[in-house]
Coordinates of C-alpha atoms in Angstrom, one line a residue:
M1 CA -42.1 27.6 -72.8
A2 CA -38.6 26.4 -72.4
V3 CA -37.7 24.0 -69.7
D4 CA -34.2 24.4 -68.2
R5 CA -31.9 21.4 -67.7
A6 CA -32.4 21.4 -63.9
S7 CA -36.2 21.2 -64.3
Q8 CA -35.8 18.3 -66.7
M9 CA -33.7 16.4 -64.2
L10 CA -36.3 16.9 -61.5
L11 CA -39.1 15.7 -63.8
S12 CA -37.1 12.7 -64.8
E13 CA -36.3 11.8 -61.1
G14 CA -40.0 12.2 -60.2
A15 CA -41.1 9.9 -63.0
R16 CA -38.7 7.2 -61.9
H17 CA -39.9 7.5 -58.4
W18 CA -43.5 7.1 -59.3
R19 CA -42.7 4.2 -61.6
E20 CA -41.0 2.4 -58.7
V21 CA -44.0 3.1 -56.4
G22 CA -46.3 1.7 -59.1
R23 CA -44.3 -1.4 -59.5
E24 CA -44.2 -1.9 -55.7
M25 CA -48.0 -1.5 -55.4
T26 CA -48.5 -4.0 -58.3
S27 CA -46.3 -6.4 -56.4
V28 CA -48.2 -6.0 -53.2
H29 CA -51.5 -6.4 -55.0
Q30 CA -50.2 -9.7 -56.6
D31 CA -49.1 -10.9 -53.1
L32 CA -52.5 -10.2 -51.6
T33 CA -54.5 -11.7 -54.4
Q34 CA -52.4 -14.8 -55.3
P35 CA -53.0 -17.9 -53.0
Q36 CA -50.1 -18.2 -50.5
G37 CA -49.3 -21.8 -51.4
Q38 CA -48.8 -20.7 -55.0
N39 CA -46.7 -17.6 -54.3
P40 CA -43.0 -18.2 -53.9
R41 CA -42.6 -14.6 -52.5
N42 CA -45.0 -15.4 -49.6
A43 CA -43.3 -18.8 -49.0
Q44 CA -40.0 -17.0 -48.6
R45 CA -41.5 -14.4 -46.2
V46 CA -43.0 -17.2 -44.1
Q47 CA -39.7 -19.0 -44.0
D48 CA -37.9 -15.8 -43.0
A49 CA -40.5 -15.1 -40.2
E50 CA -40.1 -18.6 -38.6
Q51 CA -37.7 -18.8 -35.7
Q52 CA -35.2 -21.6 -36.3
C53 CA -33.8 -23.9 -33.5
E54 CA -32.0 -27.2 -33.4
L55 CA -33.5 -28.4 -30.2
L56 CA -36.9 -27.1 -28.9
V57 CA -37.9 -28.0 -25.3
I58 CA -41.5 -27.6 -24.2
G59 CA -41.5 -27.1 -20.4
A60 CA -38.9 -25.8 -18.0
G61 CA -39.4 -28.2 -15.1
S62 CA -36.9 -30.8 -13.9
A63 CA -36.9 -32.7 -17.2
G64 CA -37.0 -29.6 -19.4
I65 CA -34.1 -27.9 -17.7
A66 CA -32.0 -31.1 -17.8
A67 CA -32.9 -31.5 -21.5
A68 CA -32.0 -27.9 -22.3
A69 CA -28.7 -28.1 -20.5
A70 CA -27.8 -31.4 -22.2
G71 CA -28.6 -30.0 -25.6
Q72 CA -26.6 -26.9 -25.0
R73 CA -23.6 -29.1 -23.9
A74 CA -23.9 -31.0 -27.1
G75 CA -23.6 -27.8 -29.1
A76 CA -27.2 -27.4 -30.2
K77 CA -29.1 -24.1 -30.5
V78 CA -31.7 -24.6 -27.8
T79 CA -35.0 -22.9 -27.2
V80 CA -37.2 -23.6 -24.1
I81 CA -40.9 -22.8 -24.1
E82 CA -42.5 -22.4 -20.6
R83 CA -46.1 -21.2 -20.1
E84 CA -45.8 -20.7 -16.3
R85 CA -42.7 -20.1 -14.1
P86 CA -39.5 -22.1 -14.8
G87 CA -38.6 -24.6 -12.1
G88 CA -41.6 -27.0 -12.4
A89 CA -44.1 -28.4 -9.9
S90 CA -41.4 -30.2 -7.9
L91 CA -39.7 -27.0 -6.9
W92 CA -42.7 -24.7 -6.4
T93 CA -45.6 -26.9 -5.2
G94 CA -44.3 -30.4 -4.9
T95 CA -41.2 -32.1 -3.5
V96 CA -39.4 -29.1 -1.9
P97 CA -42.3 -27.4 0.0
T98 CA -43.7 -30.7 1.1
K99 CA -40.4 -31.7 2.7
A100 CA -40.4 -28.3 4.5
L101 CA -43.9 -29.0 5.8
I102 CA -42.9 -32.5 6.9
A103 CA -39.8 -31.1 8.8
A104 CA -42.0 -28.7 10.7
A105 CA -44.5 -31.5 11.5
R106 CA -41.6 -33.6 12.8
A107 CA -40.5 -30.9 15.1
A108 CA -44.0 -30.6 16.5
H109 CA -44.2 -34.4 17.0
L110 CA -40.8 -34.4 18.8
M111 CA -42.1 -31.8 21.2
R112 CA -45.2 -33.8 22.1
T113 CA -43.2 -37.1 22.5
A114 CA -40.1 -35.7 24.2
D115 CA -40.8 -37.8 27.3
R116 CA -39.2 -40.8 25.6
F117 CA -35.9 -38.9 26.1
A118 CA -36.8 -38.0 29.7
I119 CA -37.7 -34.5 28.6
T120 CA -41.0 -32.9 29.6
P121 CA -43.3 -32.9 26.6
V122 CA -45.1 -29.7 25.6
E123 CA -47.9 -29.0 23.2
P124 CA -46.5 -26.8 20.4
Q125 CA -48.0 -23.5 19.6
L126 CA -48.3 -23.2 15.8
N127 CA -48.5 -20.0 13.7
F128 CA -49.5 -21.7 10.5
G129 CA -49.4 -18.5 8.5
E130 CA -45.8 -17.8 9.4
L131 CA -45.0 -21.5 8.7
M132 CA -46.3 -21.2 5.2
R133 CA -44.5 -18.0 4.6
G134 CA -41.3 -19.6 5.8
I135 CA -41.8 -22.5 3.5
Q136 CA -42.1 -20.2 0.6
D137 CA -38.8 -18.5 1.6
R138 CA -37.2 -21.9 1.7
V139 CA -38.6 -22.8 -1.7
S140 CA -37.0 -19.6 -3.1
A141 CA -33.7 -20.4 -1.4
A142 CA -33.8 -23.9 -3.1
A143 CA -33.6 -22.0 -6.4
P144 CA -30.9 -19.4 -5.5
T145 CA -30.4 -18.6 -9.2
E146 CA -33.7 -17.8 -11.0
P147 CA -34.2 -20.8 -13.4
S148 CA -34.9 -18.8 -16.6
G149 CA -31.9 -16.6 -16.0
A150 CA -29.7 -19.6 -15.4
L151 CA -30.8 -21.1 -18.7
Q152 CA -30.2 -17.9 -20.5
R153 CA -26.6 -17.7 -19.1
L154 CA -26.1 -21.1 -20.6
G155 CA -27.0 -19.7 -24.0
V156 CA -30.5 -21.1 -24.0
D157 CA -33.3 -19.0 -25.4
V158 CA -36.3 -19.0 -22.9
V159 CA -39.7 -18.0 -24.3
A160 CA -42.8 -17.4 -22.1
G161 CA -46.0 -18.7 -23.5
A162 CA -48.1 -21.8 -24.4
A163 CA -46.8 -24.0 -27.2
R164 CA -49.0 -25.6 -29.9
F165 CA -47.8 -27.9 -32.6
T166 CA -48.8 -26.9 -36.1
G167 CA -46.9 -29.7 -37.9
P168 CA -44.3 -32.4 -37.5
E169 CA -41.5 -29.8 -37.3
T170 CA -43.3 -26.6 -36.3
I171 CA -45.0 -25.0 -33.3
M172 CA -46.6 -21.7 -32.5
V173 CA -46.2 -19.7 -29.4
G174 CA -48.6 -16.8 -29.6
D175 CA -48.3 -15.5 -33.1
V176 CA -44.6 -16.6 -33.5
S177 CA -43.8 -19.8 -35.4
Y178 CA -40.8 -22.0 -34.6
R179 CA -39.2 -24.6 -36.8
F180 CA -37.1 -27.2 -35.0
S181 CA -34.8 -30.0 -36.0
R182 CA -35.6 -32.0 -32.9
A183 CA -38.0 -31.4 -29.9
V184 CA -38.4 -32.7 -26.4
I185 CA -41.8 -32.5 -24.7
A186 CA -41.4 -32.1 -21.0
S187 CA -44.8 -30.6 -20.1
G188 CA -45.1 -32.3 -16.8
T189 CA -48.3 -33.2 -14.9
A190 CA -51.0 -31.6 -12.8
P191 CA -53.1 -32.9 -9.9
A192 CA -55.8 -35.3 -11.1
M193 CA -59.4 -34.7 -10.1
P194 CA -61.4 -38.0 -9.6
P195 CA -64.8 -38.1 -11.3
I196 CA -66.7 -37.9 -8.1
P197 CA -70.1 -36.1 -8.4
G198 CA -70.1 -32.8 -6.5
L199 CA -66.3 -32.8 -5.8
V200 CA -65.5 -29.8 -8.0
E201 CA -68.2 -27.8 -6.3
C202 CA -66.5 -28.4 -3.0
N203 CA -63.4 -26.6 -4.2
P204 CA -61.0 -29.3 -2.8
L205 CA -57.4 -28.6 -2.0
T206 CA -54.7 -30.1 -4.1
V207 CA -50.9 -30.3 -3.7
T208 CA -50.9 -27.1 -5.8
S209 CA -53.5 -25.0 -4.0
F210 CA -52.6 -26.2 -0.5
W211 CA -49.7 -23.7 -0.3
E212 CA -52.1 -20.8 -0.5
L213 CA -53.6 -21.6 2.9
R214 CA -52.8 -19.3 5.8
F215 CA -54.9 -21.1 8.5
L216 CA -54.6 -24.8 9.4
P217 CA -57.8 -26.6 8.7
E218 CA -59.4 -28.0 11.8
Q219 CA -60.5 -31.2 10.0
V220 CA -59.1 -32.6 6.7
T221 CA -60.2 -35.6 4.7
L222 CA -57.7 -36.8 2.1
I223 CA -58.9 -38.7 -0.9
G224 CA -56.1 -41.0 -2.0
G225 CA -53.8 -43.1 0.1
G226 CA -50.7 -43.1 -2.1
P227 CA -47.3 -41.5 -1.2
T228 CA -48.6 -37.9 -1.3
G229 CA -51.7 -38.7 0.7
C230 CA -49.8 -40.5 3.4
E231 CA -47.2 -37.7 3.7
F232 CA -49.8 -35.0 4.0
A233 CA -51.9 -37.1 6.4
Q234 CA -49.1 -37.5 8.9
A235 CA -47.8 -34.0 8.6
L236 CA -51.2 -32.3 9.1
A237 CA -52.1 -34.6 12.0
R238 CA -48.8 -33.7 13.7
L239 CA -49.5 -30.0 13.1
G240 CA -52.8 -30.3 14.9
S241 CA -55.5 -31.1 12.3
K242 CA -58.0 -33.9 12.7
V243 CA -57.2 -36.1 9.7
R244 CA -59.0 -38.9 7.8
I245 CA -57.5 -40.6 4.7
I246 CA -59.6 -42.6 2.3
E247 CA -58.1 -45.2 -0.2
L248 CA -60.0 -47.2 -2.7
A249 CA -57.5 -50.1 -2.7
D250 CA -57.5 -52.6 0.2
R251 CA -54.4 -51.0 1.7
L252 CA -52.5 -47.7 1.8
L253 CA -49.5 -47.4 -0.6
P254 CA -50.7 -50.2 -2.9
R255 CA -47.6 -50.0 -5.1
E256 CA -45.3 -50.7 -2.1
E257 CA -44.6 -53.9 -0.2
P258 CA -47.5 -55.1 2.0
E259 CA -45.2 -54.8 5.0
A260 CA -44.7 -51.2 4.2
S261 CA -48.4 -50.5 3.9
E262 CA -49.1 -52.2 7.2
M263 CA -46.3 -50.4 9.0
I264 CA -47.4 -46.9 7.8
A265 CA -51.1 -47.5 8.4
E266 CA -50.3 -48.6 12.0
R267 CA -48.1 -45.5 12.5
L268 CA -50.7 -43.1 11.1
R269 CA -53.4 -44.7 13.4
S270 CA -51.1 -44.4 16.4
E271 CA -50.8 -40.6 15.7
G272 CA -54.6 -40.1 15.4
V273 CA -55.2 -40.5 11.7
E274 CA -58.4 -42.3 10.7
V275 CA -57.5 -44.7 7.9
L276 CA -60.3 -46.0 5.6
T277 CA -59.1 -48.5 3.0
G278 CA -61.2 -50.4 0.5
T279 CA -63.5 -47.4 0.5
A280 CA -65.0 -45.6 -2.4
V281 CA -66.2 -42.0 -2.3
R282 CA -69.6 -41.9 -4.1
R283 CA -70.5 -38.2 -3.8
A284 CA -69.3 -34.9 -2.3
I285 CA -71.8 -32.4 -0.9
S286 CA -71.0 -28.7 -0.2
Y287 CA -73.0 -26.7 2.2
A288 CA -72.6 -23.1 3.3
H289 CA -70.4 -23.9 6.3
H290 CA -69.4 -27.5 6.0
Q291 CA -68.9 -30.4 3.5
Q292 CA -69.9 -34.0 3.5
L293 CA -68.8 -37.2 1.7
I294 CA -70.9 -40.2 0.9
I295 CA -68.7 -43.2 1.1
A296 CA -69.1 -47.0 0.6
G297 CA -66.9 -49.5 2.3
P298 CA -65.9 -53.0 1.2
D299 CA -68.1 -56.1 1.1
G300 CA -71.2 -54.3 -0.3
A301 CA -71.6 -52.1 2.8
E302 CA -74.3 -49.5 2.7
P303 CA -73.1 -46.0 1.9
V304 CA -72.7 -43.7 4.8
T305 CA -72.5 -39.9 5.0
I306 CA -69.5 -38.4 6.9
E307 CA -68.5 -34.9 7.8
S308 CA -65.4 -34.3 5.8
G309 CA -64.1 -30.9 7.0
R310 CA -61.8 -29.5 4.3
I311 CA -61.4 -32.0 1.4
M312 CA -58.0 -32.5 -0.1
V313 CA -57.4 -34.6 -3.3
T314 CA -54.2 -36.6 -3.3
A315 CA -55.3 -39.3 -5.8
G316 CA -52.5 -39.0 -8.4
R317 CA -51.7 -36.7 -11.3
R318 CA -52.5 -36.3 -15.0
P319 CA -50.3 -35.3 -17.9
V320 CA -50.4 -31.7 -19.1
T321 CA -51.0 -32.2 -22.8
V322 CA -54.2 -30.3 -23.5
G323 CA -53.6 -27.5 -26.0
L324 CA -50.4 -29.0 -27.4
D325 CA -52.2 -30.3 -30.5
L326 CA -50.0 -33.4 -30.4
P327 CA -51.7 -35.2 -33.3
R328 CA -50.6 -32.4 -35.7
A329 CA -47.1 -33.4 -34.8
G330 CA -47.7 -37.1 -35.2
V331 CA -47.4 -37.6 -31.4
F332 CA -50.0 -39.8 -29.6
L333 CA -51.0 -40.8 -26.1
N334 CA -51.0 -44.3 -24.6
E335 CA -53.9 -46.0 -22.9
Q336 CA -53.2 -44.2 -19.6
G337 CA -53.2 -40.8 -21.3
Y338 CA -49.5 -40.2 -21.1
I339 CA -47.3 -39.5 -24.2
A340 CA -46.4 -42.8 -25.8
V341 CA -42.6 -43.3 -26.2
D342 CA -40.2 -46.2 -26.7
D343 CA -37.4 -47.1 -24.4
R344 CA -35.3 -44.3 -25.9
L345 CA -38.0 -41.8 -25.2
R346 CA -38.9 -41.3 -28.9
T347 CA -42.5 -40.7 -29.9
E348 CA -44.0 -41.9 -33.1
N349 CA -42.6 -38.8 -34.7
R350 CA -38.9 -39.6 -34.7
K351 CA -38.0 -36.0 -34.5
V352 CA -39.9 -35.5 -31.2
Y353 CA -39.0 -37.0 -27.9
A354 CA -40.8 -36.8 -24.5
A355 CA -39.4 -36.9 -21.0
G356 CA -40.3 -36.7 -17.3
D357 CA -43.7 -37.0 -15.7
A358 CA -45.5 -36.5 -19.1
V359 CA -44.5 -40.1 -20.1
G360 CA -46.0 -41.6 -17.0
D361 CA -44.5 -44.5 -15.1
R362 CA -43.2 -42.9 -11.8
P363 CA -43.4 -39.1 -11.3
L364 CA -40.1 -38.5 -9.6
A365 CA -37.9 -35.4 -10.0
S366 CA -34.8 -37.5 -10.1
L367 CA -36.1 -39.7 -12.9
A368 CA -37.4 -36.6 -14.7
E369 CA -33.9 -35.0 -14.7
L370 CA -32.4 -38.3 -16.1
D371 CA -35.1 -38.6 -18.7
G372 CA -34.5 -35.0 -19.9
E373 CA -30.8 -35.7 -20.3
I374 CA -31.3 -39.0 -22.1
A375 CA -34.0 -37.6 -24.4
A376 CA -31.9 -34.5 -25.4
T377 CA -28.8 -36.5 -25.9
N378 CA -30.5 -39.0 -28.1
A379 CA -32.2 -36.3 -30.0
V380 CA -29.2 -34.1 -30.7
S381 CA -26.4 -36.7 -31.0
G382 CA -28.3 -39.6 -32.5
R383 CA -27.3 -41.9 -29.6
S384 CA -29.6 -44.6 -28.4
R385 CA -29.5 -44.4 -24.6
I386 CA -32.2 -46.4 -22.9
A387 CA -34.3 -45.0 -20.1
R388 CA -34.6 -47.6 -17.4
H389 CA -37.2 -46.2 -15.0
E390 CA -37.2 -49.3 -12.8
L391 CA -33.6 -48.4 -11.7
G392 CA -34.6 -45.1 -10.1
P393 CA -35.0 -45.1 -6.3
Q394 CA -38.4 -44.0 -5.0
V395 CA -39.0 -42.6 -1.5
V396 CA -42.1 -42.1 0.5
F397 CA -41.3 -39.4 3.0
T398 CA -43.5 -40.5 5.9
D399 CA -42.0 -41.3 9.3
P400 CA -40.5 -43.9 9.0
E401 CA -39.5 -43.3 5.4
I402 CA -39.9 -46.0 2.7
G403 CA -37.2 -46.4 0.2
R404 CA -37.6 -48.7 -2.8
I405 CA -35.6 -49.7 -5.8
G406 CA -36.5 -52.1 -8.6
H407 CA -39.1 -54.8 -8.1
T408 CA -41.3 -55.6 -5.2
E409 CA -41.6 -59.3 -4.2
M410 CA -44.9 -59.6 -6.1
S411 CA -43.7 -58.0 -9.3
A412 CA -40.5 -60.0 -9.2
R413 CA -42.4 -63.3 -8.9
V414 CA -44.1 -62.6 -12.2
G415 CA -40.8 -62.8 -14.0
L416 CA -38.8 -65.2 -11.8
G417 CA -41.4 -67.4 -10.3
D418 CA -39.9 -69.7 -7.7
W419 CA -36.4 -68.7 -8.8
L420 CA -36.5 -66.0 -6.3
R421 CA -34.8 -65.3 -3.0
V422 CA -36.2 -62.8 -0.4
R423 CA -34.0 -61.7 2.4
K424 CA -35.9 -59.8 5.2
S425 CA -34.2 -58.3 8.2
S426 CA -36.6 -56.7 10.7
G427 CA -34.3 -56.7 13.8
R428 CA -33.8 -53.5 15.7
I429 CA -30.4 -52.2 14.7
D430 CA -28.2 -50.4 17.2
R431 CA -28.9 -46.9 15.7
A432 CA -32.6 -47.4 16.2
I433 CA -32.0 -48.5 19.8
A434 CA -29.8 -45.5 20.5
E435 CA -32.5 -43.1 19.1
N436 CA -35.4 -45.0 20.7
E437 CA -37.0 -45.7 17.4
P438 CA -39.1 -48.8 16.6
S439 CA -37.9 -51.6 14.4
G440 CA -37.8 -51.1 10.7
L441 CA -37.5 -53.5 7.7
T442 CA -34.9 -54.3 5.1
K443 CA -36.2 -56.5 2.3
I444 CA -33.8 -57.5 -0.5
I445 CA -35.0 -59.5 -3.5
S446 CA -32.6 -61.4 -5.7
N447 CA -32.6 -64.2 -8.3
G448 CA -31.3 -67.7 -7.7
H449 CA -27.7 -66.5 -8.3
G450 CA -27.9 -63.8 -5.7
R451 CA -28.1 -61.0 -8.2
M452 CA -30.3 -58.2 -6.8
V453 CA -33.6 -57.3 -8.6
G454 CA -35.3 -55.1 -6.0
A455 CA -35.2 -53.9 -2.4
T456 CA -37.3 -52.0 0.1
V457 CA -36.0 -50.2 3.2
I458 CA -38.2 -48.9 6.0
S459 CA -36.4 -46.6 8.5
P460 CA -36.1 -43.0 9.5
R461 CA -33.4 -42.4 6.9
A462 CA -34.5 -44.8 4.2
G463 CA -34.3 -42.1 1.5
E464 CA -30.5 -42.0 2.0
V465 CA -30.0 -45.7 2.6
I466 CA -31.8 -46.8 -0.6
T467 CA -29.3 -45.0 -2.8
E468 CA -26.6 -47.6 -1.9
L469 CA -28.9 -50.4 -3.0
A470 CA -29.7 -48.5 -6.1
T471 CA -26.0 -48.4 -7.0
V472 CA -25.7 -52.1 -6.5
L473 CA -28.8 -52.8 -8.6
Q474 CA -27.8 -50.5 -11.5
R475 CA -24.4 -52.2 -11.7
G476 CA -25.9 -55.7 -11.8
G477 CA -24.5 -56.5 -8.3
R478 CA -25.2 -59.2 -5.8
I479 CA -26.2 -59.2 -2.2
A480 CA -22.7 -60.5 -1.4
D481 CA -21.3 -57.1 -2.6
L482 CA -23.0 -55.5 0.4
A483 CA -21.4 -57.9 2.8
S484 CA -17.9 -57.2 1.5
V485 CA -18.2 -53.4 2.1
P486 CA -17.5 -52.1 5.6
H487 CA -20.4 -50.0 6.9
A488 CA -20.0 -47.2 9.4
Y489 CA -21.3 -48.1 12.8
P490 CA -23.8 -47.3 14.2
T491 CA -25.7 -46.0 11.1
W492 CA -29.1 -46.7 9.5
S493 CA -27.3 -48.3 6.6
D494 CA -25.9 -50.9 9.0
A495 CA -29.2 -52.7 8.4
L496 CA -28.1 -53.5 4.9
W497 CA -24.9 -55.1 6.1
H498 CA -26.9 -57.3 8.5
A499 CA -29.3 -58.4 5.8
A500 CA -26.4 -59.2 3.5
M501 CA -24.6 -61.2 6.2
D502 CA -27.7 -63.1 6.9
D503 CA -28.0 -64.0 3.3
Q504 CA -24.4 -65.1 3.2
A505 CA -25.0 -67.3 6.2
E506 CA -27.6 -69.3 4.3
R507 CA -25.4 -69.6 1.2
Q508 CA -22.1 -70.5 2.9
T509 CA -22.1 -73.3 5.4
A510 CA -19.1 -74.3 7.5
P511 CA -17.8 -77.9 7.2
T512 CA -19.3 -78.8 10.5
G513 CA -22.7 -78.1 9.1
R514 CA -23.1 -75.0 11.1
T515 CA -23.6 -71.6 9.5
A516 CA -20.5 -69.3 9.6
V517 CA -21.7 -65.8 10.1
L518 CA -20.6 -62.7 11.9
R519 CA -23.1 -60.3 13.3
R520 CA -22.6 -57.1 15.4
R521 CA -23.7 -57.4 18.9

């Protein structure tokens, strides 16, 4: 039977089609049966499937956002991985909401103590649920632009998910692989839970879970007398709770000057807080309607059982590194469990940097932001900026506030020995007199040449005042520099001027042998 030309063409096209299908099926079979490491076709497909980025940032808290912005300014293609909500603990559960709580507590305290201004004092009526909702509104207002959106407008790719290193230059987020030229780990910290038997079963509050409360606890026992513990103790007592604070060290705020510890402990006691120092918590016991703690005091005292009320843990924080598989990237932890870095924030993998709370030292939002910028700049540009954490001011937001920069007297003596000068001014300045506030303290530490190495200020506005001393210290300045700058009067920073003038009085003696000094009032 004859086959016309059109039919021949159709048969020819069909044959070619099926030959192509056959070749493709053979290729697929080879891809499936040949080991991936020996198959260049698979290697190319894996490479094509990987997302490429020049700077990869793990974490979108204070350090991570600063790192991403610095990398973008340097012209790098930046990707940020965040497993929770961008903004970090400082914004959502730390610094910002805590200060809102402290402000409300201060208002309640002023109502109770208004008689010092010849105003009839009243007992405040607190709607704690409304207060907590209002605090959340203020937290949202502190981030007027949604953080992930702000990063995206900068040209930064924001990916939601948990990151896991798969090699020195790769990570996985879900089932997506990313290959980076440089990376910054800014995974932050979370509240630490002391290894106290029975504590977890008591479901204690932390600085994260506290903000879920809608009713003020009648009684609270705080475990940990550092900055966070002291801030919450005072705030909750002023709002109406019966508060106890327990600290293992022999004083509250063991990292601060002893004078600061004593002053804050005295203030807390005067406001009804029970302060237990040198006290260890041996066990926590949870019952149906109440909780107890077994504690042991100093000097081998017998353990005693106390009714704790609601337990809140304020005993520090731990780095968030679980699940990152750091060893796969050649990144390791130090003895304290934080990511080990050098003074340029590089890990042992020279392509990976770390910044913020995850590297330990002092968990401060201001230092985290600076860390993030330094780490990203060093990573992208190859610069060698050094992170000097000791130059970052630290503030304890109690009433009065404690501001510190650089060394304490004890830590300075380790390096300087007797070649150390300590200038203390505890006189009541005119601003304190005008506002009927008690005396504070200004303590400036310098070397034998008068160059400042540290300072502590205790006053109602120490957080603002300490920044001036931080500027002097960072510039390698001397106490004399403070004396040469006019200070507005009457202000809380006037205490610095008095301290500087007192120091000058000791250094400069008039020909008559009398000290030449000018003091206000």
